[in-house]
């Protein structure tokens, strides 16, 4: 029986990007020009990132409160994992220093 193969992706890099964007208001500047929601392998991550980009374009802060509101407005709150998962993303990332590096990994694997 042939094994199904997953396309190349790096879920840890995806989570690190999203967590970094939540802990550092300026981190999005480093990735917004080249990273797109469709670069994310996990659909929920793409939806979360799209909500963050929308907040950035609307000149709104990107934090848990505004992100939850945007995800609810877009109808993507439940599929994104809700507050528990978003909080987990923040807890996984101690610093946003490597956000651009992680974004390049995700872009390359897309």
XYZ file of N, CA and C in Angstrom:
330
model
N 0.847 -1.178 0.000
C 0.000 0.000 0.000
C 0.892 1.240 0.000
N 0.741 2.110 -0.989
C 1.593 3.301 -1.047
C 1.251 4.278 0.077
N 2.279 4.898 0.592
C 2.082 5.906 1.629
C 1.749 7.236 0.977
N 0.789 7.940 1.561
C 0.518 9.287 1.054
C 1.599 10.207 1.594
N 2.040 11.095 0.760
C 3.128 11.994 1.141
C 2.587 13.399 1.325
N 3.011 14.009 2.395
C 2.639 15.398 2.655
C 3.552 16.315 1.865
N 3.001 17.410 1.359
C 3.888 18.390 0.740
C 4.828 18.962 1.800
N 5.978 19.455 1.396
C 6.900 20.019 2.382
C 6.260 21.192 3.114
N 6.418 21.189 4.413
C 5.924 22.301 5.225
C 6.643 22.277 6.569
N 6.496 23.354 7.325
C 7.131 23.449 8.628
C 6.140 24.107 9.579
N 5.388 23.272 10.288
C 4.347 23.785 11.174
C 4.922 24.623 12.313
N 6.087 24.237 12.819
C 6.707 25.008 13.902
C 7.057 26.419 13.439
N 7.546 26.549 12.215
C 7.857 27.879 11.681
C 6.579 28.692 11.534
N 5.504 28.053 11.061
C 4.226 28.757 10.928
C 3.752 29.267 12.288
N 3.804 28.407 13.296
C 3.372 28.804 14.634
C 4.256 29.916 15.193
N 5.543 29.835 14.935
C 6.474 30.851 15.437
C 6.215 32.213 14.811
N 5.886 32.230 13.532
C 5.554 33.497 12.870
C 4.342 34.125 13.531
N 3.278 33.351 13.668
C 2.035 33.891 14.221
C 2.223 34.357 15.657
N 2.948 33.575 16.449
C 3.222 33.976 17.826
C 4.044 35.254 17.888
N 5.054 35.354 17.025
C 5.899 36.554 16.993
C 5.090 37.787 16.623
N 4.163 37.632 15.680
C 3.344 38.775 15.273
C 2.417 39.226 16.394
N 2.069 38.302 17.274
C 1.214 38.665 18.406
C 1.990 39.325 19.544
N 3.279 39.024 19.670
C 4.031 39.606 20.788
C 4.803 40.871 20.417
N 4.938 41.141 19.126
C 5.719 42.308 18.697
C 4.955 43.071 17.620
N 4.497 44.246 17.966
C 3.668 45.037 17.050
C 4.393 45.423 15.758
N 5.705 45.437 15.773
C 6.467 45.817 14.584
C 6.926 44.629 13.737
N 6.735 43.426 14.214
C 7.224 42.244 13.497
C 6.565 42.082 12.134
N 5.335 42.496 12.008
C 4.630 42.315 10.733
C 5.294 43.091 9.599
N 5.956 44.178 9.932
C 6.640 44.986 8.922
C 7.698 44.152 8.198
N 8.326 43.228 8.918
C 9.390 42.405 8.336
C 8.876 41.348 7.368
N 7.583 40.994 7.453
C 7.087 39.874 6.643
C 5.936 40.216 5.705
N 5.259 41.315 5.938
C 4.035 41.632 5.185
C 4.260 41.794 3.688
N 5.445 42.201 3.287
C 5.713 42.445 1.867
C 5.828 41.170 1.039
N 6.210 40.060 1.665
C 6.438 38.846 0.868
C 5.634 37.630 1.312
N 5.239 37.562 2.558
C 4.529 36.378 3.048
C 3.032 36.531 2.814
N 2.418 35.525 2.230
C 0.995 35.540 1.896
C 0.268 34.435 2.659
N -1.025 34.620 2.920
C -1.788 33.580 3.629
C -1.699 32.213 2.953
N -1.643 32.192 1.637
C -1.588 30.910 0.928
C -0.242 30.201 1.060
N 0.765 30.860 1.605
C 2.046 30.211 1.857
C 1.963 29.243 3.036
N 0.987 29.439 3.909
C 0.840 28.580 5.080
C 0.226 27.245 4.669
N 0.811 26.160 5.135
C 0.291 24.829 4.831
C -1.020 24.587 5.582
N -1.032 24.915 6.849
C -2.224 24.698 7.675
C -3.217 25.829 7.402
N -4.406 25.462 6.963
C -5.415 26.451 6.581
C -5.729 27.427 7.714
N -5.818 26.915 8.937
C -6.110 27.786 10.082
C -5.035 28.855 10.234
N -3.786 28.489 10.004
C -2.696 29.462 10.109
C -2.822 30.539 9.038
N -3.206 30.145 7.838
C -3.423 31.119 6.768
C -4.538 32.092 7.111
N -5.608 31.583 7.717
C -6.737 32.439 8.118
C -6.318 33.402 9.227
N -5.550 32.911 10.183
C -5.059 33.767 11.269
C -4.158 34.858 10.692
N -3.260 34.473 9.802
C -2.354 35.447 9.190
C -3.134 36.466 8.366
N -4.146 36.023 7.629
C -4.971 36.948 6.843
C -5.630 37.974 7.755
N -6.123 37.529 8.901
C -6.732 38.456 9.860
C -5.699 39.461 10.363
N -4.483 39.006 10.607
C -3.414 39.903 11.055
C -3.075 40.930 9.977
N -2.986 40.483 8.733
C -2.704 41.398 7.625
C -3.819 42.433 7.509
N -5.052 42.002 7.651
C -6.185 42.936 7.588
C -6.081 43.988 8.683
N -5.755 43.559 9.895
C -5.582 44.517 10.995
C -4.454 45.499 10.672
N -3.354 44.991 10.158
C -2.206 45.829 9.793
C -2.600 46.854 8.735
N -3.311 46.405 7.707
C -3.725 47.309 6.632
C -4.729 48.352 7.109
N -5.505 47.999 8.133
C -6.471 48.938 8.711
C -5.841 49.802 9.798
N -4.534 49.636 9.993
C -3.779 50.376 11.006
C -4.321 50.144 12.416
N -4.744 48.915 12.645
C -5.220 48.493 13.961
C -4.103 47.705 14.640
N -4.056 47.722 15.968
C -3.037 46.917 16.651
C -3.306 45.427 16.441
N -2.254 44.645 16.465
C -2.386 43.196 16.357
C -2.087 42.615 17.735
N -3.127 42.175 18.406
C -2.995 41.521 19.703
C -4.127 40.506 19.827
N -4.172 39.788 20.927
C -5.190 38.745 21.076
C -6.605 39.296 20.975
N -6.855 40.444 21.565
C -8.208 41.012 21.577
C -8.645 41.406 20.170
N -7.804 42.150 19.460
C -8.187 42.586 18.113
C -8.220 41.413 17.138
N -7.323 40.455 17.320
C -7.289 39.299 16.431
C -8.539 38.442 16.598
N -8.942 38.198 17.828
C -10.172 37.432 18.074
C -11.359 38.134 17.428
N -11.440 39.447 17.598
C -12.531 40.211 16.990
C -12.539 40.094 15.475
N -11.368 40.193 14.856
C -11.266 40.102 13.398
C -11.617 38.695 12.914
N -11.130 37.678 13.605
C -11.445 36.299 13.213
C -12.943 36.021 13.320
N -13.574 36.544 14.363
C -15.026 36.371 14.504
C -15.751 37.082 13.366
N -15.307 38.276 13.046
C -15.925 39.054 11.966
C -15.786 38.336 10.619
N -14.652 37.686 10.393
C -14.404 36.954 9.152
C -15.069 35.576 9.144
N -15.600 35.152 10.298
C -16.205 33.825 10.395
C -15.191 32.703 10.533
N -13.975 33.042 10.952
C -12.895 32.058 11.039
C -12.451 31.756 12.467
N -13.191 32.239 13.447
C -12.752 32.104 14.839
C -12.661 30.640 15.273
N -13.725 29.886 15.076
C -13.734 28.491 15.543
C -12.694 27.646 14.817
N -12.617 27.790 13.499
C -11.669 26.961 12.747
C -10.213 27.331 13.031
N -9.998 28.518 13.603
C -8.636 28.937 13.932
C -8.152 28.354 15.254
N -9.043 27.721 15.986
C -8.652 27.125 17.259
C -9.092 27.918 18.470
N -9.634 29.110 18.247
C -10.154 29.918 19.346
C -9.071 30.484 20.247
N -9.515 31.044 21.365
C -8.603 31.699 22.313
C -7.497 30.774 22.794
N -7.848 29.517 23.044
C -6.866 28.578 23.587
C -5.676 28.416 22.634
N -5.947 28.210 21.361
C -4.863 28.018 20.396
C -4.083 29.313 20.174
N -4.787 30.439 20.096
C -4.100 31.718 19.888
C -3.171 32.023 21.058
N -3.615 31.729 22.273
C -2.775 31.926 23.454
C -1.574 30.987 23.413
N -1.799 29.766 22.948
C -0.705 28.800 22.809
C 0.362 29.320 21.839
N -0.064 29.973 20.769
C 0.891 30.540 19.810
C 1.788 31.573 20.480
N 1.201 32.408 21.317
C 1.973 33.430 22.034
C 2.962 32.761 22.985
N 2.490 31.737 23.698
C 3.335 31.063 24.690
C 4.502 30.302 24.068
N 4.390 29.908 22.811
C 5.435 29.126 22.139
C 6.648 29.968 21.743
N 6.478 31.278 21.656
C 7.524 32.130 21.088
C 8.068 33.095 22.140
N 9.329 32.933 22.534
C 9.892 33.836 23.528
C 10.289 35.195 22.954
N 10.561 35.243 21.646
C 11.010 36.485 21.019
C 10.586 36.510 19.553
N 10.508 37.698 19.001
C 10.145 37.836 17.587
C 11.375 38.024 16.699
N 12.546 37.886 17.271
C 13.795 38.165 16.566
C 13.919 37.442 15.227
N 13.488 36.193 15.154
C 13.690 35.385 13.948
C 12.474 35.318 13.038
N 11.532 36.233 13.184
C 10.283 36.146 12.425
C 10.512 36.150 10.914
N 11.414 36.965 10.430
C 11.654 37.005 8.985
C 12.275 35.691 8.499
N 13.178 35.137 9.268
C 13.794 33.853 8.920
C 12.734 32.759 8.822
N 11.840 32.696 9.819
C 10.772 31.692 9.804
C 9.827 31.918 8.631
N 9.553 33.169 8.325
C 8.666 33.485 7.200
C 9.279 33.025 5.880
N 10.584 33.148 5.748
C 11.258 32.678 4.526
C 11.159 31.151 4.414
N 11.254 30.460 5.543
C 11.099 29.002 5.539
C 9.707 28.624 5.038
N 8.689 29.279 5.579
C 7.310 28.984 5.181
C 7.108 29.298 3.701
N 7.626 30.429 3.269
C 7.494 30.812 1.858
C 8.160 29.771 0.947
N 9.337 29.312 1.324
C 10.066 28.340 0.508
C 9.367 26.986 0.443
N 8.676 26.623 1.517
C 7.990 25.332 1.556
C 6.615 25.364 0.906
N 6.155 26.538 0.525
C 4.789 26.619 -0.025
C 4.729 26.158 -1.469
